[in-house]
Amino acid sequence: MTKQTFRPDFLWGGATAANQLEGAFDRDGKGLSVADAMPGGKQRFTILGSKEFDWTIDPENYIYPNHRGIDHYDRFKEDIALFAEMGFKCYRFSIAWTRIFPKGDETTPNEAGLKFYDGLIDECLKHNIEPVITISHYEMPLHLAKEYGGWKNRQLIDFYERFANTVLTRYGKKVTYWMTFNEINSAFHFPALSQGMVQSNGGGDYQNVFQAWHNQFVASSKAVKIAHEINPNIQIGCMIIYATTYSMNANPVNQMATLIQNQEFNFFCTDVQVRGKYPAYTQRTYEKYGVDEQALEITQEDLDLLAAYPVDYIGFSYYMSAAIDETLSEEEAEMVSGNLLGGVRNPFLEASEWGWQIDPEGLRIALNELYNRYEKPLFIVENGLGAIDTVEADGSINDDYRIDYLRKHVEAMADAVADGVDLMGYTPWGCIDLVSASTGEMSKRYGFVYVDLDDEGNGTLNRSKKKSFDWYKQVIETNGKNLA
Ligand code: BG6
């Protein structure tokens, strides 16, 4: 038997999110989103996580880099032309909910917002790039967070359904690939981004987090139903953060802790969204987090919907792995940071400048763990290295460290495919430099395309190609064979 390689129709591309690159935060009828209320800088999550934070926008004291993004709103044609030059087969982006329903609870959509995405989608299709659309990526209407209390409020199901129905009806005949919520499991550690809940409106209480998840699961199933009714060819997935999790040693205490963390963080949301039912460990998890099951609003009709409309594929982001050692005290453990969840330092791994532990083999493990559990197609819709880039005197940007990171991860993907995993595609994160989600910085760059803009908002916004641009072009051209 010959070794399996990437499918001939493998979806090579790149990924972004509206709030991190579009800018034009108040143009053409757009309303404010939760992302518009997130200050820039390394203190972003500390501010959002504080007891006092109540979504107030305070331009006197903070800067808001998402308001301007990288001005993709006006420059998307130039950006998509660059993606086409790299040979992208697909482009993952999100629709800003607030361009379509500025406050979220309106009954009529904003035509100017819909027109913007007509243009964006048509531009992709003109270049034979398949759009891959995230319906909601960390940018729910601020009004729904402030006035309705975020996703713990069941009314949001109807608002999301209207939004999903509007965009699926408008674009569903020409867009095949969709995802319902970005990194839905991120709420476990930080419900501000995907559930619109901070401490001051219930984000610190797991009762609310699990209720919000349930509401999102129902909303997601409704979107799956609508999508398949509009166009049976649509493939609509869920999307999670996957952090491969290791026990630091063979101590059964750590092995058990690892198993539980996997269930709670990596698998809980997919277990519901892929298998269409709550997993066996749900009750134990509720007990552990003080969730009163009787007080959760979960109807039989909801459960029937979840069972009837599971997702078609699993989209996930993978940046780093985590390690667990429960036997160490807080003083003894050397903790590291990561994509919303950290862990103890793994001595076998190097970390990025932001402390995320780099682990390509962990991606092969992730792909095997997910595929063997669900046997549904997998789509790596985010991966990449956030790093500081230097522009040389001649204008070149020699990001060999990024090439090295991506090469090792593509090799791991190829190994996983040879292991038997059904992998649909790969869209590295921030294919063009954009505003970081966790810190609001521009200097944490992921792109193949450099954008001249700094953390304070200075710069020409001019685009230029990094060394990784040509490298990725060749990877796509050879369907992942030439990684040199
Ligand atoms: C993912 C998010 O968690 O990681 C993206 O879906 C985010 O929105 C990406 O940008 C990278 O994280 P950061 O904090 O480096 O931008």
Coordinates of C-alpha atoms and ligand atoms in Angstrom, one line a residue:
M1 CA 0.0 0.0 0.0
T2 CA 1.4 3.4 -0.9
K3 CA 1.5 6.0 1.9
Q4 CA -1.6 8.3 1.9
T5 CA -1.0 11.9 0.9
F6 CA -3.2 15.0 1.0
R7 CA -6.4 14.7 -0.9
P8 CA -6.3 16.1 -4.5
D9 CA -9.0 18.7 -3.5
F10 CA -7.2 19.6 -0.3
L11 CA -8.2 23.0 0.9
W12 CA -5.0 25.0 1.3
G13 CA -5.7 28.6 2.4
G14 CA -5.5 31.1 5.2
A15 CA -7.8 32.3 8.0
T16 CA -8.9 35.6 9.5
A17 CA -11.8 37.1 11.5
A18 CA -13.7 40.2 10.6
N19 CA -13.1 42.1 13.8
Q20 CA -9.3 41.6 13.6
L21 CA -8.8 42.9 10.1
E22 CA -11.8 44.7 8.5
G23 CA -11.6 48.0 10.5
A24 CA -14.4 50.4 9.4
F25 CA -16.0 49.6 12.7
D26 CA -18.7 52.2 12.4
R27 CA -19.1 52.5 8.6
D28 CA -22.2 51.7 6.4
G29 CA -24.5 51.1 9.3
K30 CA -22.3 48.7 11.3
G31 CA -23.1 48.4 15.0
L32 CA -20.6 47.9 17.8
S33 CA -19.5 44.4 18.7
V34 CA -17.9 43.0 21.8
A35 CA -14.6 43.1 19.9
D36 CA -15.0 46.9 19.5
A37 CA -15.0 47.2 23.2
M38 CA -11.7 45.4 23.8
P39 CA -8.8 47.6 24.5
G40 CA -5.4 47.0 22.8
G41 CA -2.3 45.9 24.6
K42 CA -0.9 43.1 26.7
Q43 CA -3.3 44.0 29.5
R44 CA -6.4 43.2 27.3
F45 CA -7.4 39.9 29.0
T46 CA -6.6 41.3 32.5
I47 CA -9.0 44.2 31.8
L48 CA -11.7 42.0 30.3
G49 CA -11.3 39.5 33.1
S50 CA -11.6 42.1 35.9
K51 CA -14.7 42.4 38.1
E52 CA -15.3 46.0 37.1
F53 CA -15.2 45.5 33.3
D54 CA -18.7 46.2 31.9
W55 CA -18.1 46.6 28.2
T56 CA -17.7 50.4 28.4
I57 CA -15.6 51.8 25.6
D58 CA -13.2 54.3 27.1
P59 CA -11.1 56.0 24.4
E60 CA -9.6 58.5 26.9
N61 CA -7.7 55.7 28.6
Y62 CA -7.3 53.0 26.0
I63 CA -6.7 52.5 22.3
Y64 CA -8.9 50.2 20.2
P65 CA -6.9 48.7 17.4
N66 CA -9.9 46.6 16.2
H67 CA -11.7 49.7 15.1
R68 CA -9.3 50.2 12.3
G69 CA -8.0 46.7 11.9
I70 CA -5.8 46.6 8.8
D71 CA -8.4 48.4 6.7
H72 CA -9.3 45.2 4.9
Y73 CA -12.8 46.7 4.4
D74 CA -11.3 49.1 1.8
R75 CA -8.4 46.9 0.6
F76 CA -9.9 43.4 0.4
K77 CA -9.4 43.2 -3.4
E78 CA -5.7 43.8 -3.0
D79 CA -5.5 41.3 -0.1
I80 CA -7.4 38.6 -2.0
A81 CA -5.2 39.1 -5.1
L82 CA -2.2 38.4 -2.8
F83 CA -3.9 35.2 -1.5
A84 CA -4.6 34.2 -5.1
E85 CA -1.0 34.7 -6.0
M86 CA -0.1 32.2 -3.2
G87 CA -2.5 29.8 -4.9
F88 CA -5.1 29.7 -2.1
K89 CA -7.8 27.2 -2.7
C90 CA -9.9 28.6 0.1
Y91 CA -10.1 31.6 2.4
R92 CA -11.6 31.4 5.9
F93 CA -13.1 34.7 7.1
S94 CA -16.0 35.6 9.3
I95 CA -19.1 37.8 8.9
A96 CA -19.3 40.6 11.3
W97 CA -22.8 40.0 12.8
T98 CA -23.0 43.8 13.5
R99 CA -22.7 44.7 9.8
I100 CA -25.8 42.6 9.2
F101 CA -27.8 43.2 12.4
P102 CA -26.1 46.2 14.0
K103 CA -27.6 45.7 17.5
G104 CA -28.5 42.0 17.0
D105 CA -32.2 42.2 17.8
E106 CA -33.5 43.9 14.7
T107 CA -35.8 42.1 12.4
T108 CA -34.5 43.6 9.1
P109 CA -30.9 43.2 8.0
N110 CA -28.6 46.0 7.0
E111 CA -28.4 45.8 3.2
A112 CA -25.1 47.7 3.1
G113 CA -23.5 45.1 5.3
L114 CA -24.8 42.3 3.1
K115 CA -23.4 44.0 0.0
F116 CA -19.9 44.2 1.5
Y117 CA -19.9 40.4 1.8
D118 CA -21.4 40.0 -1.7
G119 CA -18.3 41.8 -2.9
L120 CA -15.9 39.8 -0.7
I121 CA -17.3 36.5 -1.7
D122 CA -17.4 37.3 -5.4
E123 CA -13.9 38.5 -5.3
C124 CA -12.8 35.1 -3.8
L125 CA -14.8 33.2 -6.4
K126 CA -13.3 35.3 -9.2
H127 CA -9.9 34.0 -8.1
N128 CA -11.3 30.4 -7.7
I129 CA -10.9 30.7 -4.0
E130 CA -13.6 28.8 -2.0
P131 CA -14.9 31.0 0.9
V132 CA -15.0 29.3 4.3
I133 CA -17.2 31.3 6.5
T134 CA -17.3 31.4 10.3
I135 CA -20.8 32.8 11.1
S136 CA -19.7 34.1 14.5
H137 CA -16.1 34.7 15.4
Y138 CA -15.7 36.6 18.7
E139 CA -17.8 39.5 17.5
M140 CA -21.3 39.3 18.7
P141 CA -23.3 42.6 18.9
L142 CA -22.3 44.6 22.0
H143 CA -26.0 45.3 22.6
L144 CA -26.7 41.6 23.0
A145 CA -23.9 41.4 25.6
K146 CA -24.9 44.5 27.5
E147 CA -28.6 44.5 27.4
Y148 CA -29.4 40.8 27.1
G149 CA -26.5 39.4 29.2
G150 CA -24.8 37.5 26.4
W151 CA -25.4 33.9 25.4
K152 CA -26.9 32.7 28.8
N153 CA -30.0 34.4 27.6
R154 CA -32.1 32.1 25.5
Q155 CA -33.4 34.9 23.3
L156 CA -30.0 34.9 21.6
I157 CA -31.0 31.6 19.9
D158 CA -33.6 33.5 17.9
F159 CA -31.3 36.4 17.1
Y160 CA -28.6 34.1 15.9
E161 CA -31.0 32.0 13.9
R162 CA -32.2 35.1 12.1
F163 CA -28.6 36.2 11.4
A164 CA -27.6 32.7 10.2
N165 CA -30.7 32.4 8.1
T166 CA -30.0 35.8 6.5
V167 CA -26.4 35.0 5.5
L168 CA -27.1 31.4 4.6
T169 CA -30.0 32.4 2.4
R170 CA -28.0 35.2 0.8
Y171 CA -24.7 33.3 0.2
G172 CA -25.5 29.6 0.7
K173 CA -25.9 28.9 -3.0
K174 CA -22.3 29.9 -3.8
V175 CA -20.5 29.2 -0.5
T176 CA -20.1 25.5 0.4
Y177 CA -18.0 25.7 3.6
W178 CA -19.4 27.2 6.9
M179 CA -18.7 27.0 10.6
T180 CA -21.2 28.1 13.3
F181 CA -19.1 29.5 16.1
N182 CA -15.4 30.1 16.4
E183 CA -13.7 28.2 19.3
I184 CA -16.9 27.5 21.1
N185 CA -15.0 25.7 23.9
S186 CA -13.0 28.8 24.7
A187 CA -15.8 29.9 27.0
F188 CA -14.5 27.3 29.5
H189 CA -11.6 29.6 30.4
F190 CA -12.8 32.9 29.0
P191 CA -16.5 33.4 28.2
A192 CA -16.1 37.1 27.1
L193 CA -15.2 36.4 23.5
S194 CA -17.6 33.8 22.4
Q195 CA -20.4 34.2 24.9
G196 CA -20.4 37.9 25.6
M197 CA -20.1 37.3 29.3
V198 CA -17.6 39.0 31.6
Q199 CA -17.6 38.9 35.4
S200 CA -20.0 41.8 35.8
N201 CA -22.6 40.0 33.6
G202 CA -22.2 36.5 34.8
G203 CA -19.1 35.3 33.1
G204 CA -17.5 34.0 36.3
D205 CA -20.4 31.6 37.0
Y206 CA -20.3 28.1 35.4
Q207 CA -24.1 27.9 35.6
N208 CA -24.2 30.7 33.1
V209 CA -21.4 29.3 30.9
F210 CA -23.1 25.9 30.6
Q211 CA -26.5 27.5 29.9
A212 CA -24.8 29.7 27.3
W213 CA -23.2 26.7 25.7
H214 CA -26.5 24.9 25.6
N215 CA -28.1 27.9 23.9
Q216 CA -25.2 28.0 21.4
F217 CA -25.5 24.3 20.7
V218 CA -29.2 24.7 19.9
A219 CA -28.4 27.8 17.7
S220 CA -25.7 25.9 15.9
S221 CA -28.0 22.9 15.2
K222 CA -30.6 25.4 13.8
A223 CA -27.9 26.8 11.5
V224 CA -27.1 23.3 10.3
K225 CA -30.7 22.6 9.6
I226 CA -31.1 25.9 7.7
A227 CA -27.9 25.3 5.7
H228 CA -28.9 21.9 4.5
E229 CA -32.3 23.0 3.5
I230 CA -30.9 25.9 1.5
N231 CA -28.2 23.8 -0.2
P232 CA -27.7 20.1 0.5
N233 CA -24.1 20.5 -0.7
I234 CA -23.2 22.8 2.1
Q235 CA -20.7 21.4 4.6
I236 CA -21.1 23.1 8.0
G237 CA -18.8 22.4 10.9
C238 CA -18.2 23.2 14.5
M239 CA -15.0 24.9 15.6
I240 CA -13.0 24.4 18.7
I241 CA -9.6 25.2 20.2
Y242 CA -7.7 21.9 20.5
A243 CA -4.8 21.8 22.9
T244 CA -3.3 18.4 23.0
T245 CA -2.9 17.6 26.7
Y246 CA -0.1 15.5 28.3
S247 CA 0.3 14.2 31.7
M248 CA 3.8 15.2 32.9
N249 CA 4.5 11.7 34.1
A250 CA 3.1 8.2 34.6
N251 CA 1.5 9.1 38.0
P252 CA -2.1 7.9 37.7
V253 CA -3.2 11.1 39.4
N254 CA -1.8 13.1 36.5
Q255 CA -3.1 10.6 33.9
M256 CA -6.6 11.0 35.4
A257 CA -6.4 14.8 35.5
T258 CA -5.3 14.7 31.9
L259 CA -8.3 12.6 30.9
I260 CA -10.6 14.9 32.7
Q261 CA -9.1 18.0 31.2
N262 CA -9.5 16.5 27.8
Q263 CA -13.1 15.7 28.4
E264 CA -13.9 19.1 29.8
F265 CA -12.0 21.3 27.4
N266 CA -11.1 19.5 24.2
F267 CA -14.2 17.2 23.8
F268 CA -17.2 18.5 25.7
C269 CA -18.5 20.8 22.9
T270 CA -17.6 18.5 20.0
D271 CA -19.2 15.5 21.8
V272 CA -22.5 17.4 21.8
Q273 CA -22.1 19.0 18.3
V274 CA -20.8 15.9 16.5
R275 CA -22.5 13.1 18.3
G276 CA -25.7 15.1 18.9
K277 CA -26.0 14.4 22.6
Y278 CA -24.5 15.3 25.9
P279 CA -21.7 12.9 26.9
A280 CA -21.8 10.5 29.8
Y281 CA -19.5 12.6 31.9
T282 CA -21.8 15.7 31.8
Q283 CA -23.3 15.2 35.2
R284 CA -19.9 14.7 36.9
T285 CA -18.7 17.9 35.2
Y286 CA -21.8 19.8 36.3
E287 CA -21.2 18.7 39.9
K288 CA -17.5 19.7 39.8
Y289 CA -18.3 23.2 38.6
G290 CA -21.3 23.7 40.9
V291 CA -23.9 23.7 38.0
D292 CA -27.4 22.9 39.1
E293 CA -28.7 20.6 36.4
Q294 CA -32.4 21.2 37.3
A295 CA -31.9 25.0 36.9
L296 CA -30.6 24.7 33.4
E297 CA -33.1 25.4 30.7
I298 CA -32.9 22.4 28.4
T299 CA -36.0 21.2 26.7
Q300 CA -36.7 17.8 25.0
E301 CA -37.3 19.8 21.8
D302 CA -33.7 21.1 22.1
L303 CA -32.3 17.6 22.7
D304 CA -34.2 16.3 19.6
L305 CA -32.7 19.2 17.5
L306 CA -29.2 18.4 18.7
A307 CA -29.7 14.8 17.8
A308 CA -31.2 15.6 14.4
Y309 CA -28.6 18.2 13.2
P310 CA -25.0 17.4 14.1
V311 CA -22.2 19.1 12.2
D312 CA -20.7 17.8 9.0
Y313 CA -17.0 18.2 10.0
I314 CA -14.8 19.4 12.8
G315 CA -12.9 22.6 12.4
F316 CA -10.3 23.4 15.0
S317 CA -7.4 25.7 15.8
Y318 CA -4.1 24.2 17.0
Y319 CA -1.2 26.3 18.2
M320 CA 0.3 24.6 21.2
S321 CA 0.0 21.7 23.6
A322 CA -0.5 21.7 27.4
A323 CA 1.0 19.6 30.1
I324 CA -0.5 18.8 33.5
D325 CA 1.1 18.0 36.9
E326 CA -1.4 18.0 39.6
T327 CA 1.1 16.8 42.2
L328 CA 2.9 20.2 42.3
S329 CA 1.9 23.1 44.5
E330 CA 1.3 26.5 42.9
E331 CA 4.7 27.6 44.2
E332 CA 6.5 24.5 42.8
A333 CA 4.8 24.5 39.3
E334 CA 6.4 26.5 36.6
M335 CA 3.4 27.7 34.6
V336 CA 3.4 28.7 31.0
S337 CA 0.8 30.6 29.0
G338 CA -1.0 29.4 25.9
N339 CA -4.1 30.0 23.7
L340 CA -6.5 30.7 26.6
L341 CA -5.2 27.8 28.6
G342 CA -1.7 27.3 29.9
G343 CA -0.2 24.4 31.9
V344 CA 3.1 23.5 33.4
R345 CA 6.3 24.0 31.4
N346 CA 7.0 21.0 29.2
P347 CA 10.8 20.6 29.2
F348 CA 10.7 18.9 25.8
L349 CA 9.3 21.9 24.0
E350 CA 10.4 25.4 23.0
A351 CA 8.0 28.3 23.4
S352 CA 7.1 31.2 21.1
E353 CA 7.9 34.8 22.2
W354 CA 4.5 34.9 23.7
G355 CA 5.2 31.7 25.7
W356 CA 3.0 29.3 23.7
Q357 CA 4.7 25.9 23.6
I358 CA 5.5 24.8 20.1
D359 CA 4.6 21.2 19.4
P360 CA 4.1 19.9 15.8
E361 CA 3.9 16.2 17.0
G362 CA 1.1 17.4 19.2
L363 CA -0.9 18.3 16.0
R364 CA -0.5 14.7 14.7
I365 CA -1.7 13.5 18.1
A366 CA -4.7 16.0 18.0
L367 CA -5.7 14.8 14.5
N368 CA -5.5 11.1 15.6
E369 CA -7.4 11.8 18.8
L370 CA -10.2 13.7 17.1
Y371 CA -10.5 11.4 14.1
N372 CA -10.5 8.2 16.1
R373 CA -13.1 9.6 18.5
Y374 CA -15.5 10.9 15.8
E375 CA -14.6 9.6 12.4
K376 CA -15.7 12.9 10.8
P377 CA -13.6 14.9 8.4
L378 CA -11.2 17.3 10.1
F379 CA -10.3 20.8 9.0
I380 CA -7.4 22.7 10.6
V381 CA -8.7 26.2 10.3
E382 CA -6.1 27.9 12.5
N383 CA -2.4 27.2 13.2
G384 CA 0.6 29.5 13.1
L385 CA 3.4 31.3 14.9
G386 CA 2.8 34.8 16.4
A387 CA 6.2 36.4 16.2
I388 CA 7.9 39.8 15.9
D389 CA 9.1 40.4 12.3
T390 CA 11.9 42.7 11.3
V391 CA 11.8 44.6 8.0
E392 CA 15.4 44.7 6.6
A393 CA 16.8 47.8 5.0
D394 CA 15.9 46.4 1.5
G395 CA 12.3 45.8 2.6
S396 CA 12.6 42.0 2.9
I397 CA 11.2 40.1 5.8
N398 CA 13.1 36.9 6.4
D399 CA 10.7 34.9 8.6
D400 CA 12.5 31.6 8.6
Y401 CA 11.2 30.9 12.1
R402 CA 7.7 31.0 10.8
I403 CA 8.5 28.7 7.8
D404 CA 10.2 26.3 10.2
Y405 CA 7.1 26.3 12.5
L406 CA 4.7 25.7 9.6
R407 CA 6.9 23.1 7.8
K408 CA 7.0 21.0 10.9
H409 CA 3.2 21.3 11.3
V410 CA 2.5 20.4 7.7
E411 CA 4.8 17.3 8.1
A412 CA 2.8 16.3 11.1
M413 CA -0.4 16.7 9.1
A414 CA 1.1 14.4 6.4
D415 CA 2.0 11.8 9.0
A416 CA -1.6 12.0 10.4
V417 CA -3.0 11.5 6.9
A418 CA -0.8 8.5 6.5
D419 CA -2.2 7.3 9.9
G420 CA -5.6 7.3 8.2
V421 CA -7.0 10.6 9.3
D422 CA -9.4 12.3 6.9
L423 CA -8.1 15.8 6.7
M424 CA -10.0 18.3 4.5
G425 CA -7.8 21.4 4.6
Y426 CA -5.5 23.7 6.3
T427 CA -5.9 27.5 6.8
P428 CA -3.0 29.0 8.8
W429 CA -4.1 31.8 11.0
G430 CA -3.6 35.4 10.1
C431 CA -2.4 34.8 6.6
I432 CA -2.1 38.6 6.4
D433 CA -0.9 40.4 9.6
L434 CA -3.9 41.5 11.7
V435 CA -4.8 42.5 15.3
S436 CA -4.1 39.8 17.9
A437 CA -7.1 38.5 19.7
S438 CA -5.5 38.0 23.1
T439 CA -3.5 41.2 23.3
G440 CA -4.8 43.5 20.6
E441 CA -1.2 43.9 19.3
M442 CA -0.1 44.3 15.7
S443 CA 3.4 43.3 16.7
K444 CA 2.3 39.7 17.2
R445 CA 2.3 38.8 13.6
Y446 CA 1.3 35.5 11.8
G447 CA 1.1 36.6 8.2
F448 CA 2.6 35.6 4.9
V449 CA 1.8 39.2 4.0
Y450 CA 3.3 42.0 6.1
V451 CA 1.2 45.0 7.0
D452 CA 3.0 48.2 7.9
L453 CA 1.2 49.1 11.1
D454 CA 2.4 49.2 14.7
D455 CA 0.8 48.7 18.1
E456 CA 0.0 52.5 18.4
G457 CA -1.6 52.7 15.0
N458 CA 1.3 54.2 13.1
G459 CA 2.2 53.0 9.6
T460 CA 1.2 53.2 6.0
L461 CA -0.9 50.0 6.0
N462 CA 1.1 49.0 2.9
R463 CA 1.2 45.3 2.2
S464 CA 4.5 43.4 1.4
K465 CA 5.4 39.8 1.0
K466 CA 7.4 37.9 3.6
K467 CA 9.8 35.1 2.8
S468 CA 7.1 32.7 3.9
F469 CA 4.9 33.9 1.1
D470 CA 6.9 32.1 -1.6
W471 CA 7.4 29.1 0.6
Y472 CA 3.7 28.6 1.2
K473 CA 3.0 29.2 -2.5
Q474 CA 5.3 26.3 -3.3
V475 CA 3.7 24.1 -0.6
I476 CA 0.3 24.7 -2.2
E477 CA 1.6 24.2 -5.8
T478 CA 2.9 20.8 -4.9
N479 CA -0.1 19.8 -2.7
G480 CA 2.2 19.6 0.4
K481 CA 5.0 17.6 -1.2
N482 CA 7.7 20.3 -1.4
L483 CA 8.3 21.7 2.0
A484 CA 11.9 22.8 1.5
Ligands
BG6_1 C1 -7.5 31.9 18.1 C2 -8.6 32.8 17.6 O1 -7.7 31.6 19.4 O2 -6.2 32.3 18.1 C3 -8.1 34.0 16.8 O3 -9.6 32.2 16.9 C4 -6.8 34.5 17.3 O4 -9.1 35.0 16.7 C5 -5.8 33.4 17.2 O5 -6.3 35.6 16.7 C6 -4.4 33.7 17.7 O6 -4.4 34.3 18.9 P1 -3.7 35.7 19.2 O7 -4.1 36.0 20.6 O8 -2.3 35.4 19.0 O9 -4.3 36.6 18.2

